[in-house]
Amino acid sequence: MDRRVAVSVAAVKPADDLIFRNWAETLWAKVAYRPGTERRKESAMTQAQTEDLLRQYFAALANGDIDATLACVSDEVVHDVNQGGERRIGKDRLNAYLARMAHHYRETISDLVLMITPDGSRAAAEYNVSGVYLATEDGLPPAADQTYQLPAGTFFAIDDGRITRITHYYNLTEWITQITALD
């Protein structure tokens, strides 16, 4: 059994062992493989190179330069947003998301902290987002140039000099509270 499964087989009774192993292997198969999150045995990048790539990515976002942002990601980049419910795969889908965000929001990032694995294959970013809600987005409250500030985080996978996975986390409930506070 793969040691990465975070469940102890030793605590299972022998009669239940086969059922448990089948359950654990099925669970592992569901969570272990997600396109764009494959882990390489040897990273093609150092920690410093990954930091440079991520700083380029965040600088491109800050400048509203979608082309420069997309230059930092792989062709099959996987993009997840915790509150969005939709997984986007590929540069075209990420491009559409970035264009939509630029239409609805004007955001700046501050207090950026990067945390990178020693092999450069994974990273996390913690930061604060200050923004203006410019245009109403479907399913959200009406926009009227409301301002907001939120802590946020992003997890990355990196391979062959490009970002292969971007997973954003933020608090949508807090964002809605902030933009509706003046109603």
mmCIF file of C-alpha atoms in Angstrom:
data_model
loop_
_atom_site.group_PDB
_atom_site.id
_atom_site.type_symbol
_atom_site.label_atom_id
_atom_site.label_comp_id
_atom_site.label_asym_id
_atom_site.label_seq_id
_atom_site.Cartn_x
_atom_site.Cartn_y
_atom_site.Cartn_z
ATOM 1 C CA MET A 1 0.000 0.000 0.000
ATOM 2 C CA ASP A 2 1.220 3.494 -0.797
ATOM 3 C CA ARG A 3 2.654 5.138 2.326
ATOM 4 C CA ARG A 4 1.140 8.484 1.310
ATOM 5 C CA VAL A 5 -2.329 7.340 2.388
ATOM 6 C CA ALA A 6 -2.748 9.076 5.727
ATOM 7 C CA VAL A 7 -4.658 6.262 7.386
ATOM 8 C CA SER A 8 -3.178 3.582 9.591
ATOM 9 C CA VAL A 9 -3.695 0.061 8.323
ATOM 10 C CA ALA A 10 -2.285 -1.335 11.575
ATOM 11 C CA ALA A 11 -5.439 -0.329 13.478
ATOM 12 C CA VAL A 12 -7.694 -2.400 11.202
ATOM 13 C CA LYS A 13 -8.800 -5.893 12.227
ATOM 14 C CA PRO A 14 -7.615 -8.667 9.857
ATOM 15 C CA ALA A 15 -11.204 -9.504 8.828
ATOM 16 C CA ASP A 16 -11.759 -5.916 7.785
ATOM 17 C CA ASP A 17 -8.325 -5.519 6.209
ATOM 18 C CA LEU A 18 -9.394 -6.266 2.627
ATOM 19 C CA ILE A 19 -12.382 -3.918 2.819
ATOM 20 C CA PHE A 20 -10.215 -1.185 4.320
ATOM 21 C CA ARG A 21 -7.451 -1.623 1.759
ATOM 22 C CA ASN A 22 -9.961 -1.446 -1.096
ATOM 23 C CA TRP A 23 -11.470 1.702 0.428
ATOM 24 C CA ALA A 24 -8.046 3.311 0.997
ATOM 25 C CA GLU A 25 -6.818 2.454 -2.498
ATOM 26 C CA THR A 26 -10.017 3.841 -4.029
ATOM 27 C CA LEU A 27 -9.708 7.014 -1.955
ATOM 28 C CA TRP A 28 -6.050 7.391 -2.890
ATOM 29 C CA ALA A 29 -6.846 6.913 -6.574
ATOM 30 C CA LYS A 30 -9.432 9.711 -6.356
ATOM 31 C CA VAL A 31 -7.212 12.232 -4.571
ATOM 32 C CA ALA A 32 -3.749 11.268 -5.747
ATOM 33 C CA TYR A 33 -4.099 12.095 -9.415
ATOM 34 C CA ARG A 34 -5.303 15.525 -10.358
ATOM 35 C CA PRO A 35 -4.188 16.766 -13.774
ATOM 36 C CA GLY A 36 -1.464 19.332 -13.431
ATOM 37 C CA THR A 37 -0.414 18.224 -9.960
ATOM 38 C CA GLU A 38 1.954 15.407 -10.811
ATOM 39 C CA ARG A 39 5.024 15.394 -8.605
ATOM 40 C CA ARG A 40 8.390 14.957 -10.264
ATOM 41 C CA LYS A 41 11.182 13.080 -8.534
ATOM 42 C CA GLU A 42 13.672 15.770 -9.508
ATOM 43 C CA SER A 43 12.556 19.341 -9.981
ATOM 44 C CA ALA A 44 13.834 21.180 -13.002
ATOM 45 C CA MET A 45 13.951 24.370 -10.919
ATOM 46 C CA THR A 46 15.657 25.509 -7.771
ATOM 47 C CA GLN A 47 13.903 27.250 -4.920
ATOM 48 C CA ALA A 48 15.334 30.584 -6.125
ATOM 49 C CA GLN A 49 14.134 29.995 -9.707
ATOM 50 C CA THR A 50 10.649 29.166 -8.442
ATOM 51 C CA GLU A 51 10.647 32.344 -6.366
ATOM 52 C CA ASP A 52 11.656 34.362 -9.455
ATOM 53 C CA LEU A 53 8.857 32.738 -11.489
ATOM 54 C CA LEU A 54 6.249 33.500 -8.825
ATOM 55 C CA ARG A 55 7.430 37.090 -8.426
ATOM 56 C CA GLN A 56 7.110 37.490 -12.229
ATOM 57 C CA TYR A 57 3.589 36.007 -12.024
ATOM 58 C CA PHE A 58 2.498 38.382 -9.241
ATOM 59 C CA ALA A 59 4.145 41.382 -10.948
ATOM 60 C CA ALA A 60 2.267 40.574 -14.162
ATOM 61 C CA LEU A 61 -0.998 40.340 -12.213
ATOM 62 C CA ALA A 62 -0.262 43.649 -10.482
ATOM 63 C CA ASN A 63 0.367 45.320 -13.856
ATOM 64 C CA GLY A 64 -2.799 43.848 -15.384
ATOM 65 C CA ASP A 65 -0.624 42.179 -18.026
ATOM 66 C CA ILE A 66 -2.550 39.038 -18.918
ATOM 67 C CA ASP A 67 -0.039 37.970 -21.590
ATOM 68 C CA ALA A 68 2.857 38.162 -19.107
ATOM 69 C CA THR A 69 0.769 36.286 -16.536
ATOM 70 C CA LEU A 70 0.026 33.527 -19.040
ATOM 71 C CA ALA A 71 3.722 33.321 -19.963
ATOM 72 C CA CYS A 72 4.355 32.043 -16.423
ATOM 73 C CA VAL A 73 1.978 29.077 -16.702
ATOM 74 C CA SER A 74 2.010 25.778 -18.567
ATOM 75 C CA ASP A 75 -0.307 25.158 -21.518
ATOM 76 C CA GLU A 76 -2.372 22.738 -19.392
ATOM 77 C CA VAL A 77 -2.382 24.809 -16.189
ATOM 78 C CA VAL A 78 -5.028 23.752 -13.663
ATOM 79 C CA HIS A 79 -6.783 26.633 -11.923
ATOM 80 C CA ASP A 80 -9.067 26.196 -8.915
ATOM 81 C CA VAL A 81 -10.739 28.839 -6.772
ATOM 82 C CA ASN A 82 -12.088 27.634 -3.437
ATOM 83 C CA GLN A 83 -15.268 29.693 -3.717
ATOM 84 C CA GLY A 84 -15.675 29.307 -7.470
ATOM 85 C CA GLY A 85 -16.649 25.673 -7.748
ATOM 86 C CA GLU A 86 -15.251 25.408 -11.267
ATOM 87 C CA ARG A 87 -11.949 23.873 -12.261
ATOM 88 C CA ARG A 88 -10.353 25.532 -15.259
ATOM 89 C CA ILE A 89 -7.795 23.620 -17.288
ATOM 90 C CA GLY A 90 -5.612 25.277 -19.902
ATOM 91 C CA LYS A 91 -4.287 28.725 -20.724
ATOM 92 C CA ASP A 92 -7.416 29.665 -22.673
ATOM 93 C CA ARG A 93 -9.653 29.075 -19.639
ATOM 94 C CA LEU A 94 -7.248 30.952 -17.348
ATOM 95 C CA ASN A 95 -7.120 33.793 -19.884
ATOM 96 C CA ALA A 96 -10.926 34.051 -19.842
ATOM 97 C CA TYR A 97 -10.929 34.072 -16.029
ATOM 98 C CA LEU A 98 -8.283 36.821 -15.874
ATOM 99 C CA ALA A 99 -10.183 38.932 -18.426
ATOM 100 C CA ARG A 100 -13.412 38.505 -16.436
ATOM 101 C CA MET A 101 -11.640 39.485 -13.221
ATOM 102 C CA ALA A 102 -10.156 42.602 -14.874
ATOM 103 C CA HIS A 103 -13.632 43.635 -16.037
ATOM 104 C CA HIS A 104 -15.296 43.216 -12.616
ATOM 105 C CA TYR A 105 -12.510 44.084 -10.163
ATOM 106 C CA ARG A 106 -9.473 46.307 -9.743
ATOM 107 C CA GLU A 107 -7.190 44.674 -7.188
ATOM 108 C CA THR A 108 -3.774 45.203 -5.703
ATOM 109 C CA ILE A 109 -1.764 42.705 -3.701
ATOM 110 C CA SER A 110 0.332 43.661 -0.693
ATOM 111 C CA ASP A 111 2.341 41.922 2.008
ATOM 112 C CA LEU A 112 3.224 39.041 -0.322
ATOM 113 C CA VAL A 113 4.970 36.149 1.434
ATOM 114 C CA LEU A 114 6.188 33.183 -0.625
ATOM 115 C CA MET A 115 6.888 29.756 0.847
ATOM 116 C CA ILE A 116 8.637 27.305 -1.480
ATOM 117 C CA THR A 117 9.590 23.653 -1.069
ATOM 118 C CA PRO A 118 13.328 22.911 -1.165
ATOM 119 C CA ASP A 119 12.988 21.186 -4.549
ATOM 120 C CA GLY A 120 11.090 24.146 -6.054
ATOM 121 C CA SER A 121 8.114 22.016 -7.154
ATOM 122 C CA ARG A 122 5.500 23.439 -4.782
ATOM 123 C CA ALA A 123 4.871 26.876 -3.328
ATOM 124 C CA ALA A 124 2.360 28.861 -1.341
ATOM 125 C CA ALA A 125 1.717 32.586 -1.274
ATOM 126 C CA GLU A 126 0.000 34.527 1.474
ATOM 127 C CA TYR A 127 -1.023 38.114 0.799
ATOM 128 C CA ASN A 128 -3.626 40.833 1.279
ATOM 129 C CA VAL A 129 -5.946 41.916 -1.513
ATOM 130 C CA SER A 130 -7.278 45.457 -1.693
ATOM 131 C CA GLY A 131 -9.841 45.989 -4.374
ATOM 132 C CA VAL A 132 -12.691 47.863 -5.960
ATOM 133 C CA TYR A 133 -15.789 46.031 -7.199
ATOM 134 C CA LEU A 134 -16.317 47.697 -10.600
ATOM 135 C CA ALA A 135 -19.030 45.786 -12.442
ATOM 136 C CA THR A 136 -21.695 43.391 -11.181
ATOM 137 C CA GLU A 137 -20.775 39.763 -11.592
ATOM 138 C CA ASP A 138 -23.533 37.180 -12.114
ATOM 139 C CA GLY A 139 -24.765 35.732 -8.843
ATOM 140 C CA LEU A 140 -23.125 38.418 -6.689
ATOM 141 C CA PRO A 141 -24.438 41.660 -5.163
ATOM 142 C CA PRO A 142 -24.615 44.753 -7.377
ATOM 143 C CA ALA A 143 -21.365 46.614 -7.956
ATOM 144 C CA ALA A 144 -21.035 50.306 -7.160
ATOM 145 C CA ASP A 145 -17.290 50.835 -6.814
ATOM 146 C CA GLN A 146 -17.278 49.319 -3.316
ATOM 147 C CA THR A 147 -13.857 48.755 -1.772
ATOM 148 C CA TYR A 148 -12.697 45.676 0.080
ATOM 149 C CA GLN A 149 -9.650 44.196 1.782
ATOM 150 C CA LEU A 150 -9.141 40.478 2.299
ATOM 151 C CA PRO A 151 -6.382 38.106 3.259
ATOM 152 C CA ALA A 152 -5.877 35.449 0.594
ATOM 153 C CA GLY A 153 -3.631 32.563 -0.280
ATOM 154 C CA THR A 154 -2.604 30.628 -3.343
ATOM 155 C CA PHE A 155 -0.960 27.247 -3.731
ATOM 156 C CA PHE A 156 1.171 26.447 -6.762
ATOM 157 C CA ALA A 157 2.695 23.425 -8.468
ATOM 158 C CA ILE A 158 5.669 24.119 -10.714
ATOM 159 C CA ASP A 159 7.182 21.923 -13.407
ATOM 160 C CA ASP A 160 9.602 22.570 -16.292
ATOM 161 C CA GLY A 161 9.857 26.266 -15.490
ATOM 162 C CA ARG A 162 6.103 26.933 -15.552
ATOM 163 C CA ILE A 163 3.250 27.010 -13.067
ATOM 164 C CA THR A 164 1.110 23.897 -13.589
ATOM 165 C CA ARG A 165 -1.462 24.427 -10.817
ATOM 166 C CA ILE A 166 -2.925 27.542 -9.200
ATOM 167 C CA THR A 167 -5.344 27.131 -6.295
ATOM 168 C CA HIS A 168 -6.753 30.346 -4.759
ATOM 169 C CA TYR A 169 -8.286 30.604 -1.304
ATOM 170 C CA TYR A 170 -10.214 33.587 0.025
ATOM 171 C CA ASN A 171 -13.278 34.237 2.181
ATOM 172 C CA LEU A 172 -16.248 34.998 -0.098
ATOM 173 C CA THR A 173 -18.594 35.564 2.856
ATOM 174 C CA GLU A 174 -16.294 38.267 4.234
ATOM 175 C CA TRP A 175 -16.010 39.860 0.788
ATOM 176 C CA ILE A 176 -19.820 40.020 0.475
ATOM 177 C CA THR A 177 -20.077 41.461 3.995
ATOM 178 C CA GLN A 178 -17.622 44.199 3.065
ATOM 179 C CA ILE A 179 -19.233 45.185 -0.244
ATOM 180 C CA THR A 180 -22.766 45.180 1.170
ATOM 181 C CA ALA A 181 -21.910 47.027 4.407
ATOM 182 C CA LEU A 182 -23.076 50.364 2.995
ATOM 183 C CA ASP A 183 -26.442 49.098 1.737
#
